PDB file of C-alpha atoms in Angstrom:
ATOM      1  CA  UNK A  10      23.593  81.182 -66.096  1.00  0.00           C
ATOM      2  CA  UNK A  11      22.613  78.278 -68.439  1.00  0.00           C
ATOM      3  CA  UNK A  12      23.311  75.400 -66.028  1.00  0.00           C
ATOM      4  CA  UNK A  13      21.559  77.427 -62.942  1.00  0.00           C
ATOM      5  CA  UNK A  14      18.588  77.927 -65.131  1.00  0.00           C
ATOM      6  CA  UNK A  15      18.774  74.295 -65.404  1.00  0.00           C
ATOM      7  CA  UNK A  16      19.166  73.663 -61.852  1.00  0.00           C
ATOM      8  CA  UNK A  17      16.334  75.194 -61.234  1.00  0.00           C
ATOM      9  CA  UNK A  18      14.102  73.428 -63.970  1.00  0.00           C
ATOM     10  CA  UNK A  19      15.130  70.482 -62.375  1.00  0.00           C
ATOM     11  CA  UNK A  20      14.488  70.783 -59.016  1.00  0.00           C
ATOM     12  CA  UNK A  21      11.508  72.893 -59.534  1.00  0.00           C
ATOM     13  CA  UNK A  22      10.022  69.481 -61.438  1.00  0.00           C
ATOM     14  CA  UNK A  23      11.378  67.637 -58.809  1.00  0.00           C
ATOM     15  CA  UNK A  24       9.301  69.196 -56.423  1.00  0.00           C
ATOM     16  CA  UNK A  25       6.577  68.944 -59.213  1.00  0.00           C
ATOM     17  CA  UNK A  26       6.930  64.926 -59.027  1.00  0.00           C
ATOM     18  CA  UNK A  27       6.797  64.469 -55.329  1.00  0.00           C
ATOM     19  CA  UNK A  28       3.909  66.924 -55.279  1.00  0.00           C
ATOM     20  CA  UNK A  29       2.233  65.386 -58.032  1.00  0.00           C
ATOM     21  CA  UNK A  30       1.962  61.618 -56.232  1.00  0.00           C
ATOM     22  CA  UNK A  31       2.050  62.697 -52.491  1.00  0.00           C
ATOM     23  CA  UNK A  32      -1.699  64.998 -53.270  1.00  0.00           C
ATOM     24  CA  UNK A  33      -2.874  61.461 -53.863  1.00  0.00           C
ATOM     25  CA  UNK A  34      -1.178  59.494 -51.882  1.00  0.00           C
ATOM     26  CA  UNK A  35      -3.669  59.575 -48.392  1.00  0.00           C
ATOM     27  CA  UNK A  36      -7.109  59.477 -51.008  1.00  0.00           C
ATOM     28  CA  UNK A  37      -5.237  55.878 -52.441  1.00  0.00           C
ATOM     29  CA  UNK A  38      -1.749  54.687 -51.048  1.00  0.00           C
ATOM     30  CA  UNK A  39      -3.520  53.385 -47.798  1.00  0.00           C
ATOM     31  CA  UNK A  40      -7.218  51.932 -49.288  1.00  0.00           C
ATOM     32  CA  UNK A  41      -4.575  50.344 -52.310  1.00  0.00           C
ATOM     33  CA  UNK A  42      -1.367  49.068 -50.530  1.00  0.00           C
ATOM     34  CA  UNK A  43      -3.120  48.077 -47.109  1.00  0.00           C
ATOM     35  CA  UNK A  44      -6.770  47.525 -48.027  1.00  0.00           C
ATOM     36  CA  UNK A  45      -7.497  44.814 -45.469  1.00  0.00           C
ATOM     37  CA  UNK A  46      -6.246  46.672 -42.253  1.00  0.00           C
ATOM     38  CA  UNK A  47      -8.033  49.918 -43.789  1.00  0.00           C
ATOM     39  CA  UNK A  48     -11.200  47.831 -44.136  1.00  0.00           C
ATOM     40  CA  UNK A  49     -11.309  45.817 -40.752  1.00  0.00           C
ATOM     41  CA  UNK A  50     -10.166  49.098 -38.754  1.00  0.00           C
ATOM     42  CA  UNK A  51     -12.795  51.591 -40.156  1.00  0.00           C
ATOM     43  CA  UNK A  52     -15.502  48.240 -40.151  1.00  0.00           C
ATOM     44  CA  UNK A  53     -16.174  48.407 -44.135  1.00  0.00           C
ATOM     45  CA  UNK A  54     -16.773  46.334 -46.741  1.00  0.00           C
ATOM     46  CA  UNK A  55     -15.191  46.054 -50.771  1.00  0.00           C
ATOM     47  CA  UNK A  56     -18.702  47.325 -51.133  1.00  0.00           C
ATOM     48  CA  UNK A  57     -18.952  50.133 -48.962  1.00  0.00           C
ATOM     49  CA  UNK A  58     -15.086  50.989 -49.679  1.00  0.00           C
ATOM     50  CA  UNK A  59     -16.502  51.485 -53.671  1.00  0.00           C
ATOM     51  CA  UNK A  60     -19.153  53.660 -52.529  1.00  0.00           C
ATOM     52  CA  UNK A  61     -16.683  56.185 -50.786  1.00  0.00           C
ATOM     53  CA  UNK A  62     -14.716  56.422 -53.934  1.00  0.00           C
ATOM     54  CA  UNK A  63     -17.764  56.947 -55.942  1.00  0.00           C
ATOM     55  CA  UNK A  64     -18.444  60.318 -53.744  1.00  0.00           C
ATOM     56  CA  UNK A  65     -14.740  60.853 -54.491  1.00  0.00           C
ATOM     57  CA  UNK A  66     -14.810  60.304 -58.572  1.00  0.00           C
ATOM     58  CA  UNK A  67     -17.866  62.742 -59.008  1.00  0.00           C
ATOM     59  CA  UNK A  68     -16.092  65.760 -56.913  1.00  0.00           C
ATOM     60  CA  UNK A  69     -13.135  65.675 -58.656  1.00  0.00           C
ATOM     61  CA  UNK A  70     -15.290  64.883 -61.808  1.00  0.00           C
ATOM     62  CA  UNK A  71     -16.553  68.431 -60.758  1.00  0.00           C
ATOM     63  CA  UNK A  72     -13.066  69.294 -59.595  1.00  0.00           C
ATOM     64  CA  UNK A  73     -11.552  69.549 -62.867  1.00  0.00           C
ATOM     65  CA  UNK A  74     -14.033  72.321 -64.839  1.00  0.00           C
ATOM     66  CA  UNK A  75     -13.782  74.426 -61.671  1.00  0.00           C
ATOM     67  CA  UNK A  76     -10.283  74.051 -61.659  1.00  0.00           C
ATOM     68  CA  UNK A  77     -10.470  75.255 -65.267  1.00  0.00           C
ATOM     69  CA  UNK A  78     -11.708  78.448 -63.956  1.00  0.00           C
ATOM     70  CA  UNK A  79      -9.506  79.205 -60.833  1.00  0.00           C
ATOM     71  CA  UNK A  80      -5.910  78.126 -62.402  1.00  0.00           C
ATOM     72  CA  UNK A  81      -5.743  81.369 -64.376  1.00  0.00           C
ATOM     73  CA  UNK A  82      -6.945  83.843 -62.001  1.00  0.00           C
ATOM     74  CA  UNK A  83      -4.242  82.760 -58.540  1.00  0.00           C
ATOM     75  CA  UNK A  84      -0.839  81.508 -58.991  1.00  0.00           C
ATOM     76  CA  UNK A  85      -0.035  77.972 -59.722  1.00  0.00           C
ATOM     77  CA  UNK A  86       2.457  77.813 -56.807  1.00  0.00           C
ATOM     78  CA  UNK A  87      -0.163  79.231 -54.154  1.00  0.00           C
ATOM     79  CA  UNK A  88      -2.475  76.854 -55.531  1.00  0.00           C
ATOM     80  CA  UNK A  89      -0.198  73.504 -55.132  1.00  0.00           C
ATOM     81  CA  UNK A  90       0.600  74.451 -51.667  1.00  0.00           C
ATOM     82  CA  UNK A  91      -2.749  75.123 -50.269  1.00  0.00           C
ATOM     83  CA  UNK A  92      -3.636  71.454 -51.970  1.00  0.00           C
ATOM     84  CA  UNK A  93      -1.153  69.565 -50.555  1.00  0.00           C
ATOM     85  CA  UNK A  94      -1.883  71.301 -46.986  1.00  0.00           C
ATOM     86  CA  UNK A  95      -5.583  71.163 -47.172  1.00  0.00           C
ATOM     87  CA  UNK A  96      -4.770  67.539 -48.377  1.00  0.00           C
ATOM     88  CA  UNK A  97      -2.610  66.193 -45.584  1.00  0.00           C
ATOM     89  CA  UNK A  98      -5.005  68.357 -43.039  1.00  0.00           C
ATOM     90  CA  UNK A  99      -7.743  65.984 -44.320  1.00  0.00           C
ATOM     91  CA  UNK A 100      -5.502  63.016 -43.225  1.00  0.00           C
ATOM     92  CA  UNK A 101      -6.217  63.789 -39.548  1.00  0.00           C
ATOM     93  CA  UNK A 102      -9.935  62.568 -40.136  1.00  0.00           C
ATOM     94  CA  UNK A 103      -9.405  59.369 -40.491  1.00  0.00           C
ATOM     95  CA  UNK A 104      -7.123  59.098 -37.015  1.00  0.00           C
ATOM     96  CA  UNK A 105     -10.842  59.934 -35.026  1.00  0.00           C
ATOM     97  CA  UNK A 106     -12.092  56.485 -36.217  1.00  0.00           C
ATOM     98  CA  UNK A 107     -14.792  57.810 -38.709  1.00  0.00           C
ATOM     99  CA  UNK A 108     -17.754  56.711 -39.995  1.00  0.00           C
ATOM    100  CA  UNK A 109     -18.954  55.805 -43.301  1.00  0.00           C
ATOM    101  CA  UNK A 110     -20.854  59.035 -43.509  1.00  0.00           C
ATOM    102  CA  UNK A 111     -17.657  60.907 -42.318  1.00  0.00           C
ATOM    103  CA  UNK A 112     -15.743  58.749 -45.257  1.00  0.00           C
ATOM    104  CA  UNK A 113     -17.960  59.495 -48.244  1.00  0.00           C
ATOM    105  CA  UNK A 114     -17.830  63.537 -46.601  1.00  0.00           C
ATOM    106  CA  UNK A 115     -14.127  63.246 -46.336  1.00  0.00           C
ATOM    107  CA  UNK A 116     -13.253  62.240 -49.770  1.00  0.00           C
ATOM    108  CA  UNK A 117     -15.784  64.682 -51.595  1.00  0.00           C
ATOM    109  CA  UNK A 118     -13.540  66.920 -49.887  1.00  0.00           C
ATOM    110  CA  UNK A 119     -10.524  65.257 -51.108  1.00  0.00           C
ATOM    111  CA  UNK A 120     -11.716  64.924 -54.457  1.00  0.00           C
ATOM    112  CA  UNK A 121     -11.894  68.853 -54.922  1.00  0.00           C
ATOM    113  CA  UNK A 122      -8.817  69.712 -53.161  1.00  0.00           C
ATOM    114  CA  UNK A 123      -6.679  67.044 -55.073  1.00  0.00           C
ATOM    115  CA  UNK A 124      -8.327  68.038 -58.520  1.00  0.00           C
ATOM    116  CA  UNK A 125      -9.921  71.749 -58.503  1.00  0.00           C
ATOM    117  CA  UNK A 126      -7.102  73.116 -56.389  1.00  0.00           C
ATOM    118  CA  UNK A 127      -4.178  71.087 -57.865  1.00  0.00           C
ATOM    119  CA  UNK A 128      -4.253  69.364 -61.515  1.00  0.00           C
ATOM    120  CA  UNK A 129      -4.968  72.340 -63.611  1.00  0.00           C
ATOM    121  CA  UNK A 130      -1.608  74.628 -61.660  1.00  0.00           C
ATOM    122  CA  UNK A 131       0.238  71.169 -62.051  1.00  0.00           C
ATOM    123  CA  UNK A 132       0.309  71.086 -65.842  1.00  0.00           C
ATOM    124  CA  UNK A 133       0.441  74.573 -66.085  1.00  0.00           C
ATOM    125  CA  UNK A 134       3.768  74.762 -63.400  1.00  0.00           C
ATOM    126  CA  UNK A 135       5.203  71.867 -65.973  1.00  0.00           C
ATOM    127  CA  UNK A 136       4.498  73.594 -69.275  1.00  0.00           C
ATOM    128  CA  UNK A 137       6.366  76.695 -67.753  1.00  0.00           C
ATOM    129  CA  UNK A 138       9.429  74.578 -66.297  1.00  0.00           C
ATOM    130  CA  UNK A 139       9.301  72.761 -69.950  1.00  0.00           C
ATOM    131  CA  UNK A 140       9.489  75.696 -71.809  1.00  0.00           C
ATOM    132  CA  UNK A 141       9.045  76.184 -75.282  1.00  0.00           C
ATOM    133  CA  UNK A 142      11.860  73.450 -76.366  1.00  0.00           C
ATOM    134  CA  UNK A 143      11.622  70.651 -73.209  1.00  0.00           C
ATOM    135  CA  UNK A 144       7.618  70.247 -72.465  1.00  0.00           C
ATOM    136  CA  UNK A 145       7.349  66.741 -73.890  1.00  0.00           C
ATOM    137  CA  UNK A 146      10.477  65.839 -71.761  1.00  0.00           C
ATOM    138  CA  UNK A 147       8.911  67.396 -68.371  1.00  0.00           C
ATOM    139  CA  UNK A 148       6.019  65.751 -68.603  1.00  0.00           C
ATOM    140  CA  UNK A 149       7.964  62.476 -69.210  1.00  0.00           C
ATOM    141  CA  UNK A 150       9.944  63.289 -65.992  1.00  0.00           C
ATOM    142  CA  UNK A 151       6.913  64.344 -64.387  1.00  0.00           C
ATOM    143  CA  UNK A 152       4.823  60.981 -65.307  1.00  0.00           C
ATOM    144  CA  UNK A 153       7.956  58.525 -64.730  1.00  0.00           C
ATOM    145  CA  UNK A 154       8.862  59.995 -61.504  1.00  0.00           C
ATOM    146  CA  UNK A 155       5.722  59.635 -60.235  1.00  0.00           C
ATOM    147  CA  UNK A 156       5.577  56.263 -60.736  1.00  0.00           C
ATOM    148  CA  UNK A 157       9.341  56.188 -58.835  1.00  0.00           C
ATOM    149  CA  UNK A 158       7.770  58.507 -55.813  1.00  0.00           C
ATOM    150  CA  UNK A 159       4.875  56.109 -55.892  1.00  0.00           C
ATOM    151  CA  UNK A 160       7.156  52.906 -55.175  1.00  0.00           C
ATOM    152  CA  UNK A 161       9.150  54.391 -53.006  1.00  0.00           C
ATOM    153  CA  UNK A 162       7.124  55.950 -50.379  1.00  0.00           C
ATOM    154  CA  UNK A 163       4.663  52.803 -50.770  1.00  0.00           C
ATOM    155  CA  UNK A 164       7.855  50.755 -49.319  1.00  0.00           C
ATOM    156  CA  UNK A 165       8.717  52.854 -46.691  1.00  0.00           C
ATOM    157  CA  UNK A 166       4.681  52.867 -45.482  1.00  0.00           C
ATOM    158  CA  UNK A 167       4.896  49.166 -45.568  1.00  0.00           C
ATOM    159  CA  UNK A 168       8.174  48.913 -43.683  1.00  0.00           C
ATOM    160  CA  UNK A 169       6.520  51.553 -40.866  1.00  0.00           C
ATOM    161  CA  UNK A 170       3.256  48.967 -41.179  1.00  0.00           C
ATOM    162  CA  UNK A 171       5.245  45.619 -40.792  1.00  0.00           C
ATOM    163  CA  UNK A 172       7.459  47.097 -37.635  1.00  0.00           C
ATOM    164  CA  UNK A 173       4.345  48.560 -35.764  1.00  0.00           C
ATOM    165  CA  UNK A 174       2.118  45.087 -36.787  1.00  0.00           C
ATOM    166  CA  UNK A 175       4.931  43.355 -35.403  1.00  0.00           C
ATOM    167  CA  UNK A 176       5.262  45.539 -32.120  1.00  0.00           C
ATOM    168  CA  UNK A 177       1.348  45.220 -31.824  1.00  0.00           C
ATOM    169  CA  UNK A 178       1.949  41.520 -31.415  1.00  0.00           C
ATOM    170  CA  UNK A 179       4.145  42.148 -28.238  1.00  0.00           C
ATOM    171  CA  UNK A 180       1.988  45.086 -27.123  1.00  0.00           C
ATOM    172  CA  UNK A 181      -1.773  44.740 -27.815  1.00  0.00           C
ATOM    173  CA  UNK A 182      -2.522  47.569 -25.716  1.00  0.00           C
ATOM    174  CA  UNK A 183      -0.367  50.449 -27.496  1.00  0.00           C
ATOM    175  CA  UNK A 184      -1.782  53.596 -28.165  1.00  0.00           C
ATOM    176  CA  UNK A 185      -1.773  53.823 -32.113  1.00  0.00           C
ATOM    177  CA  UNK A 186      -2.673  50.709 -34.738  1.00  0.00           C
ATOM    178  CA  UNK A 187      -0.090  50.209 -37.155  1.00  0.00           C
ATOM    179  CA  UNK A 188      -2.257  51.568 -40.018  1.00  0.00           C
ATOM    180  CA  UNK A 189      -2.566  54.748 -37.803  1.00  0.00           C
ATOM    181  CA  UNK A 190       1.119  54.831 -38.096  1.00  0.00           C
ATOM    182  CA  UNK A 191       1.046  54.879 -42.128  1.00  0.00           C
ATOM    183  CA  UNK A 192      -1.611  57.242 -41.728  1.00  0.00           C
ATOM    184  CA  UNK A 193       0.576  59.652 -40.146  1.00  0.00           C
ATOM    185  CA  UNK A 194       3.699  59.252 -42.155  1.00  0.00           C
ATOM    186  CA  UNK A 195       1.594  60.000 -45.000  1.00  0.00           C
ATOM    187  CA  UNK A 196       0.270  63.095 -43.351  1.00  0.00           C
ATOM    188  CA  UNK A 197       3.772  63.931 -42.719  1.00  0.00           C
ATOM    189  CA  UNK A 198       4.805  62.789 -46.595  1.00  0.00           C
ATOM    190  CA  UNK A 199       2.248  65.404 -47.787  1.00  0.00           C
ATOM    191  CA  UNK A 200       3.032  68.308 -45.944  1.00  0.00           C
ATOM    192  CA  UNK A 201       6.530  67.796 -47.068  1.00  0.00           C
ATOM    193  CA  UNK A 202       5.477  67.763 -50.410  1.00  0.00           C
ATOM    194  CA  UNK A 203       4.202  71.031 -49.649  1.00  0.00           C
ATOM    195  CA  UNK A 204       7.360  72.409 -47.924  1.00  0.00           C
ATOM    196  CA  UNK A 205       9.037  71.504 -51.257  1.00  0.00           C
ATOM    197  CA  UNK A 206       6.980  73.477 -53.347  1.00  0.00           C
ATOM    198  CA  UNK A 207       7.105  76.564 -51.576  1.00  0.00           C
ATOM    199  CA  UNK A 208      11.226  76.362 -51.471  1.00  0.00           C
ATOM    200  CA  UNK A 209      11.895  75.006 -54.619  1.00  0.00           C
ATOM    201  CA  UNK A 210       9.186  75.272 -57.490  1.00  0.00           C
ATOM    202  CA  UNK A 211       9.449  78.967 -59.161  1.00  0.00           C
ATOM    203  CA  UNK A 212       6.314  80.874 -59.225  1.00  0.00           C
ATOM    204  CA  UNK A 213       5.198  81.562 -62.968  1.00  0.00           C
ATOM    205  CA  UNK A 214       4.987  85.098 -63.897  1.00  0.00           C
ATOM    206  CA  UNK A 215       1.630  86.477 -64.136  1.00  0.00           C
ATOM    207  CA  UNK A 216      -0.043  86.894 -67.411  1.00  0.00           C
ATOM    208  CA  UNK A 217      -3.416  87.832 -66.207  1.00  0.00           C
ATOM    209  CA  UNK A 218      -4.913  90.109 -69.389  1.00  0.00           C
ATOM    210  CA  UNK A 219      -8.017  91.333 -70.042  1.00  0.00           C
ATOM    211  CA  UNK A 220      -9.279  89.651 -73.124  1.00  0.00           C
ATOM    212  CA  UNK A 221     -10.616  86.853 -70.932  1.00  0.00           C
ATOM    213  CA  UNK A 222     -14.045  87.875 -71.334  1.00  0.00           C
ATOM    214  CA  UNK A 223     -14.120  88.862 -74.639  1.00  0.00           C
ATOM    215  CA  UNK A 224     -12.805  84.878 -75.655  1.00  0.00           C
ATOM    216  CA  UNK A 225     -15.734  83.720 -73.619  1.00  0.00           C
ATOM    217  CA  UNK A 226     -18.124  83.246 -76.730  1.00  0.00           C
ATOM    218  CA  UNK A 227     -15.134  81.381 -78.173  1.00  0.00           C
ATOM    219  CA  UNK A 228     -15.039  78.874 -75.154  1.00  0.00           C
ATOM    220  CA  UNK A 229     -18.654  78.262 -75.618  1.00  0.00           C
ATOM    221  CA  UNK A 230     -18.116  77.233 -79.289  1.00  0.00           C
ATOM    222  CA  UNK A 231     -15.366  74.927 -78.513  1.00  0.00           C
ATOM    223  CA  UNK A 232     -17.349  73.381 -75.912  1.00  0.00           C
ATOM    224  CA  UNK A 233     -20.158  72.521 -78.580  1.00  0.00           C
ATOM    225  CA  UNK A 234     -18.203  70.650 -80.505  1.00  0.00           C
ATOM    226  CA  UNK A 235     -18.389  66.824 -79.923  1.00  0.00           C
ATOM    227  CA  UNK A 236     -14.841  66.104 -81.123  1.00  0.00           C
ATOM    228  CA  UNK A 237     -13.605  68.337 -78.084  1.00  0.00           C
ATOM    229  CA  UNK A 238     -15.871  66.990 -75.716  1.00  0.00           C
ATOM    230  CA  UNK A 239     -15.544  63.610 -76.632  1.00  0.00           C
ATOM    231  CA  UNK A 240     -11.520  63.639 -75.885  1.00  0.00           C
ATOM    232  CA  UNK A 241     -11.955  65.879 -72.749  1.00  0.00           C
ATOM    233  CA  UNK A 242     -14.382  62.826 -71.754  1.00  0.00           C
ATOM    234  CA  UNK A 243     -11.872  60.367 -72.671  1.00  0.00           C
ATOM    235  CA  UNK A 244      -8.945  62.300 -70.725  1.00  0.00           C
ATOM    236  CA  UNK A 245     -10.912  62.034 -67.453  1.00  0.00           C
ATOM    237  CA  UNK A 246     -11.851  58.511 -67.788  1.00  0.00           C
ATOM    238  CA  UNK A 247      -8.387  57.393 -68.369  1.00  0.00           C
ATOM    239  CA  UNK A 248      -6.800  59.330 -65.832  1.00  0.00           C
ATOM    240  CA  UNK A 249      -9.762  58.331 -62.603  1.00  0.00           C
ATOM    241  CA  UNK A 250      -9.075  54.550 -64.573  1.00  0.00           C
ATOM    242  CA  UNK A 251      -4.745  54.848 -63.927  1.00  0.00           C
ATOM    243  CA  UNK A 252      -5.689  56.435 -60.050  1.00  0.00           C
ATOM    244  CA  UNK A 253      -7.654  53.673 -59.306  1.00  0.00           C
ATOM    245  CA  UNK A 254      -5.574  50.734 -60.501  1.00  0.00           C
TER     246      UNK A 254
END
C-alpha cells in the first residue's frame, strides 16, 4: 500500500513537471531557442518581439489574482488540462503566418491561460502530492525537473529544426519551414502534457466549505498590509524575470 501510494506521488509529480514546462514552452521555447528564424519568418524586430511579451507579462500579471479566485472553486486537475489544451490550441495561430496585431492578441491569450488557468492548481496539485511530510521535496522535484524537461525537449526541437533547415536547403519549395516544424512538435509536446495529466495526476479531493465568505473581510486585511503585498510583488517579478531569461 505504502510503495503504491508512492508510485503514485511520483508519477502524479511527474506529470506535474512535464506539465509545468510544456504550458510554457510555445509562449518561450521557440521566441528563446530559435529567435532569429521566429523573427525573420513572422517579419519582426527585437523591438517589436518585446512589445508582444509586454501584452503577455500584463495578462498573466492579471492572470495570477484571477487565478486566485478560480483555483478553489473547480478542480486542480480539470484546470491543468483545459490549460495545457487551450495552450497548445493557441499554437495553431502562429502556423497562419500572423500579424503583429494577431501576436500581441495571441499571447494576452496565452498569458491568462498559462497563469489564471494553470499556476494557482499547479502548486496546489504539488502541496497535495507533497503531503504534510514531503512538500519541500515536491517542489524541489517539481522546480529541478523542470529545468531537465526544459533541456530536453529544447534538444529534440533543435534536432527537428537542424534536419528540416537542412532538407530546406535541398528543397526550397517544401510545404512547411523548419520553424513550422518546431512549432508543431511543440503543439504536439503540449497536448501530451495534457494526456499525462488526465491519466496520471490524482484529482485532489474537494474541500469546498462554506466559510469562504465569511473570511472575506480577513482577505481584505491581509491585502492592506504592505509586508504582504510587498513579497506577493516580489514573487511575480522574480518568477516573469526566471521565464524570460
Amino acid at each position: 500500500m505504502v510503495s503504491s501510494r508512492k508510485f503514485q506521488s511520483l508519477i502524479g509529480i511527474i506529470s506535474l513537471i512535464i506539465a509545468g514546462e510544456m504550458i510554457f514552452s510555445l509562449p518561450f521555447h521557440i521566441a528563446r531557442y530559435f529567435r532569429p528564424s521566429f523573427l525573420s519568418s513572422y517579419g519582426l524586430s527585437n523591438t517589436e518581439l518585446g512589445d508582444v511579451f509586454f501584452y503577455y507579462g500584463i495578462s498573466a500579471f492579471l492572470g495570477y489574482f484571477l487565478g486566485a479566485l478560480i483555483t478553489d472553486k473547480f478542480q486542480p486537475k480539470t484546470l491543468i488540462i483545459i490549460s495545457l489544451v487551450l495552450t497548445g490550441t493557441g499554437g495553431f495561430v502562429l502556423l497562419i503566418d500572423p500579424s503583429i496585431t494577431y501576436l500581441k492578441t495571441l499571447y494576452s491569450f496565452w498569458g491568462l491561460s498559462t497563469i489564471c488557468l494553470f499556476w494557482s492548481p499547479l502548486i496546489k496539485s504539488t502541496r497535495f502530492i507533497g503531503g504534510s511530510q514531503n512538500q519541500g521535496t515536491a517542489f524541489g522535484f517539481l522546480d529541478g525537473g523542470r529545468g531537465l524537461c526544459a533541456a530536453l525537449v529544447a534538444s529534440m526541437g533543435v534536432l527537428i529544426f537542424s534536419r528540416n533547415y537542412v532538407a530546406e536547403l535541398s528543397e526550397p519549395y517544401s510545404s512547411f519551414q523548419p520553424i513550422e516544424q518546431v512549432i508543431i512538435f511543440y503543439i504536439f509536446m503540449t497536448f501530451i502534457a495534457a494526456l499525462f495529466v488526465y491519466l496520471f495526476l490524482p484529482a485532489i479531493a474537494s474541500t469546498k466549505t462554506n466559510d469562504s465568505i465569511s473570511k472575506l473581510p480577513q482577505r481584505v486585511q491581509l491585502l492592506k498590509k504592505k509586508n504582504y503585498l510587498a513579497a506577493s510583488l516580489n514573487s511575480c517579478i522574480k518568477l516573469r524575470l526566471l521565464q524570460g531569461t
